[in-house]
């Protein structure tokens, strides 16, 4: 499966489900799966280093991606950034 075909399949599913940008306020994209994965790993209690390894990211990138993509509370974000600072 090509990247284009995967993205097109997601777009078709999104449209059939009625999750278009006008309804939910943003366009769901294949790359949004990163946010879902990071959120699930974080909520499962995995430490930052394991999340980085699972996602193929550096620890710094993992912290930045979690902050950007993961739906976390401010307290959780603070914990991730504190872990990053402690890892330096």
PDB file of C-alpha atoms in Angstrom:
ATOM      1  CA  UNK A   1       0.000   0.000   0.000  1.00  0.00           C
ATOM      2  CA  UNK A   2       1.334   3.401  -0.899  1.00  0.00           C
ATOM      3  CA  UNK A   3       1.313   6.415   1.386  1.00  0.00           C
ATOM      4  CA  UNK A   4      -1.123   8.137  -0.975  1.00  0.00           C
ATOM      5  CA  UNK A   5      -3.517   5.174  -0.956  1.00  0.00           C
ATOM      6  CA  UNK A   6      -3.464   4.950   2.842  1.00  0.00           C
ATOM      7  CA  UNK A   7      -4.222   8.670   3.137  1.00  0.00           C
ATOM      8  CA  UNK A   8      -6.984   8.392   0.556  1.00  0.00           C
ATOM      9  CA  UNK A   9      -8.519   5.440   2.425  1.00  0.00           C
ATOM     10  CA  UNK A  10      -8.521   7.443   5.644  1.00  0.00           C
ATOM     11  CA  UNK A  11     -10.131  10.408   3.880  1.00  0.00           C
ATOM     12  CA  UNK A  12     -12.884   8.174   2.510  1.00  0.00           C
ATOM     13  CA  UNK A  13     -13.511   6.618   5.948  1.00  0.00           C
ATOM     14  CA  UNK A  14     -13.501  10.073   7.563  1.00  0.00           C
ATOM     15  CA  UNK A  15     -16.045  11.389   5.070  1.00  0.00           C
ATOM     16  CA  UNK A  16     -18.338   8.334   5.404  1.00  0.00           C
ATOM     17  CA  UNK A  17     -18.239   8.708   9.191  1.00  0.00           C
ATOM     18  CA  UNK A  18     -19.274  12.351   8.870  1.00  0.00           C
ATOM     19  CA  UNK A  19     -16.058  13.585  10.459  1.00  0.00           C
ATOM     20  CA  UNK A  20     -15.370  16.298   7.933  1.00  0.00           C
ATOM     21  CA  UNK A  21     -13.418  19.443   8.861  1.00  0.00           C
ATOM     22  CA  UNK A  22     -16.539  21.615   8.968  1.00  0.00           C
ATOM     23  CA  UNK A  23     -18.106  19.360  11.596  1.00  0.00           C
ATOM     24  CA  UNK A  24     -15.143  18.678  13.896  1.00  0.00           C
ATOM     25  CA  UNK A  25     -13.105  21.821  13.306  1.00  0.00           C
ATOM     26  CA  UNK A  26     -10.024  20.243  11.723  1.00  0.00           C
ATOM     27  CA  UNK A  27      -9.089  17.733   9.049  1.00  0.00           C
ATOM     28  CA  UNK A  28      -8.207  14.249  10.303  1.00  0.00           C
ATOM     29  CA  UNK A  29      -5.042  13.044   8.592  1.00  0.00           C
ATOM     30  CA  UNK A  30      -3.079   9.803   8.596  1.00  0.00           C
ATOM     31  CA  UNK A  31      -0.324  11.541  10.579  1.00  0.00           C
ATOM     32  CA  UNK A  32      -2.826  12.098  13.406  1.00  0.00           C
ATOM     33  CA  UNK A  33      -2.302   8.428  14.265  1.00  0.00           C
ATOM     34  CA  UNK A  34       0.978   9.515  15.871  1.00  0.00           C
ATOM     35  CA  UNK A  35      -0.951  11.572  18.371  1.00  0.00           C
ATOM     36  CA  UNK A  36      -3.275   8.684  19.141  1.00  0.00           C
ATOM     37  CA  UNK A  37      -0.355   6.308  19.633  1.00  0.00           C
ATOM     38  CA  UNK A  38       1.564   8.732  21.848  1.00  0.00           C
ATOM     39  CA  UNK A  39      -1.535   9.427  23.942  1.00  0.00           C
ATOM     40  CA  UNK A  40      -2.258   5.729  24.448  1.00  0.00           C
ATOM     41  CA  UNK A  41       1.337   4.923  25.371  1.00  0.00           C
ATOM     42  CA  UNK A  42       1.473   7.811  27.836  1.00  0.00           C
ATOM     43  CA  UNK A  43      -1.833   6.863  29.454  1.00  0.00           C
ATOM     44  CA  UNK A  44      -0.659   3.240  29.661  1.00  0.00           C
ATOM     45  CA  UNK A  45       2.092   4.488  31.950  1.00  0.00           C
ATOM     46  CA  UNK A  46       5.057   3.969  29.650  1.00  0.00           C
ATOM     47  CA  UNK A  47       8.055   6.103  30.525  1.00  0.00           C
ATOM     48  CA  UNK A  48       9.283   8.657  28.050  1.00  0.00           C
ATOM     49  CA  UNK A  49      12.219   6.475  26.945  1.00  0.00           C
ATOM     50  CA  UNK A  50       9.911   3.585  26.029  1.00  0.00           C
ATOM     51  CA  UNK A  51       7.541   5.863  24.139  1.00  0.00           C
ATOM     52  CA  UNK A  52      10.529   7.239  22.207  1.00  0.00           C
ATOM     53  CA  UNK A  53      11.718   3.714  21.388  1.00  0.00           C
ATOM     54  CA  UNK A  54       8.260   2.524  20.289  1.00  0.00           C
ATOM     55  CA  UNK A  55       7.754   5.546  18.057  1.00  0.00           C
ATOM     56  CA  UNK A  56      11.290   5.616  16.657  1.00  0.00           C
ATOM     57  CA  UNK A  57      11.972   9.049  18.157  1.00  0.00           C
ATOM     58  CA  UNK A  58      14.730  10.502  20.308  1.00  0.00           C
ATOM     59  CA  UNK A  59      13.709  11.242  23.897  1.00  0.00           C
ATOM     60  CA  UNK A  60      13.674  14.963  23.094  1.00  0.00           C
ATOM     61  CA  UNK A  61      11.511  14.412  20.018  1.00  0.00           C
ATOM     62  CA  UNK A  62       9.188  12.165  22.033  1.00  0.00           C
ATOM     63  CA  UNK A  63       8.684  14.900  24.632  1.00  0.00           C
ATOM     64  CA  UNK A  64       8.015  17.501  21.946  1.00  0.00           C
ATOM     65  CA  UNK A  65       5.652  15.220  20.004  1.00  0.00           C
ATOM     66  CA  UNK A  66       3.748  14.258  23.145  1.00  0.00           C
ATOM     67  CA  UNK A  67       3.394  17.907  24.035  1.00  0.00           C
ATOM     68  CA  UNK A  68       2.158  18.650  20.506  1.00  0.00           C
ATOM     69  CA  UNK A  69      -0.007  15.618  19.732  1.00  0.00           C
ATOM     70  CA  UNK A  70      -1.003  13.865  22.927  1.00  0.00           C
ATOM     71  CA  UNK A  71      -4.173  14.975  24.587  1.00  0.00           C
ATOM     72  CA  UNK A  72      -2.779  15.433  28.071  1.00  0.00           C
ATOM     73  CA  UNK A  73      -3.575  17.547  31.049  1.00  0.00           C
ATOM     74  CA  UNK A  74      -1.184  20.396  31.923  1.00  0.00           C
ATOM     75  CA  UNK A  75       0.082  18.308  34.846  1.00  0.00           C
ATOM     76  CA  UNK A  76       0.951  15.408  32.555  1.00  0.00           C
ATOM     77  CA  UNK A  77       2.756  17.738  30.170  1.00  0.00           C
ATOM     78  CA  UNK A  78       4.734  19.170  33.083  1.00  0.00           C
ATOM     79  CA  UNK A  79       5.759  15.632  34.094  1.00  0.00           C
ATOM     80  CA  UNK A  80       6.966  14.869  30.554  1.00  0.00           C
ATOM     81  CA  UNK A  81       8.988  18.070  30.383  1.00  0.00           C
ATOM     82  CA  UNK A  82      10.440  17.431  33.849  1.00  0.00           C
ATOM     83  CA  UNK A  83      11.474  13.934  32.734  1.00  0.00           C
ATOM     84  CA  UNK A  84      13.149  15.442  29.668  1.00  0.00           C
ATOM     85  CA  UNK A  85      15.015  17.954  31.814  1.00  0.00           C
ATOM     86  CA  UNK A  86      16.136  15.201  34.189  1.00  0.00           C
ATOM     87  CA  UNK A  87      17.403  13.107  31.272  1.00  0.00           C
ATOM     88  CA  UNK A  88      19.786  15.815  30.066  1.00  0.00           C
TER      89      UNK A  88
END
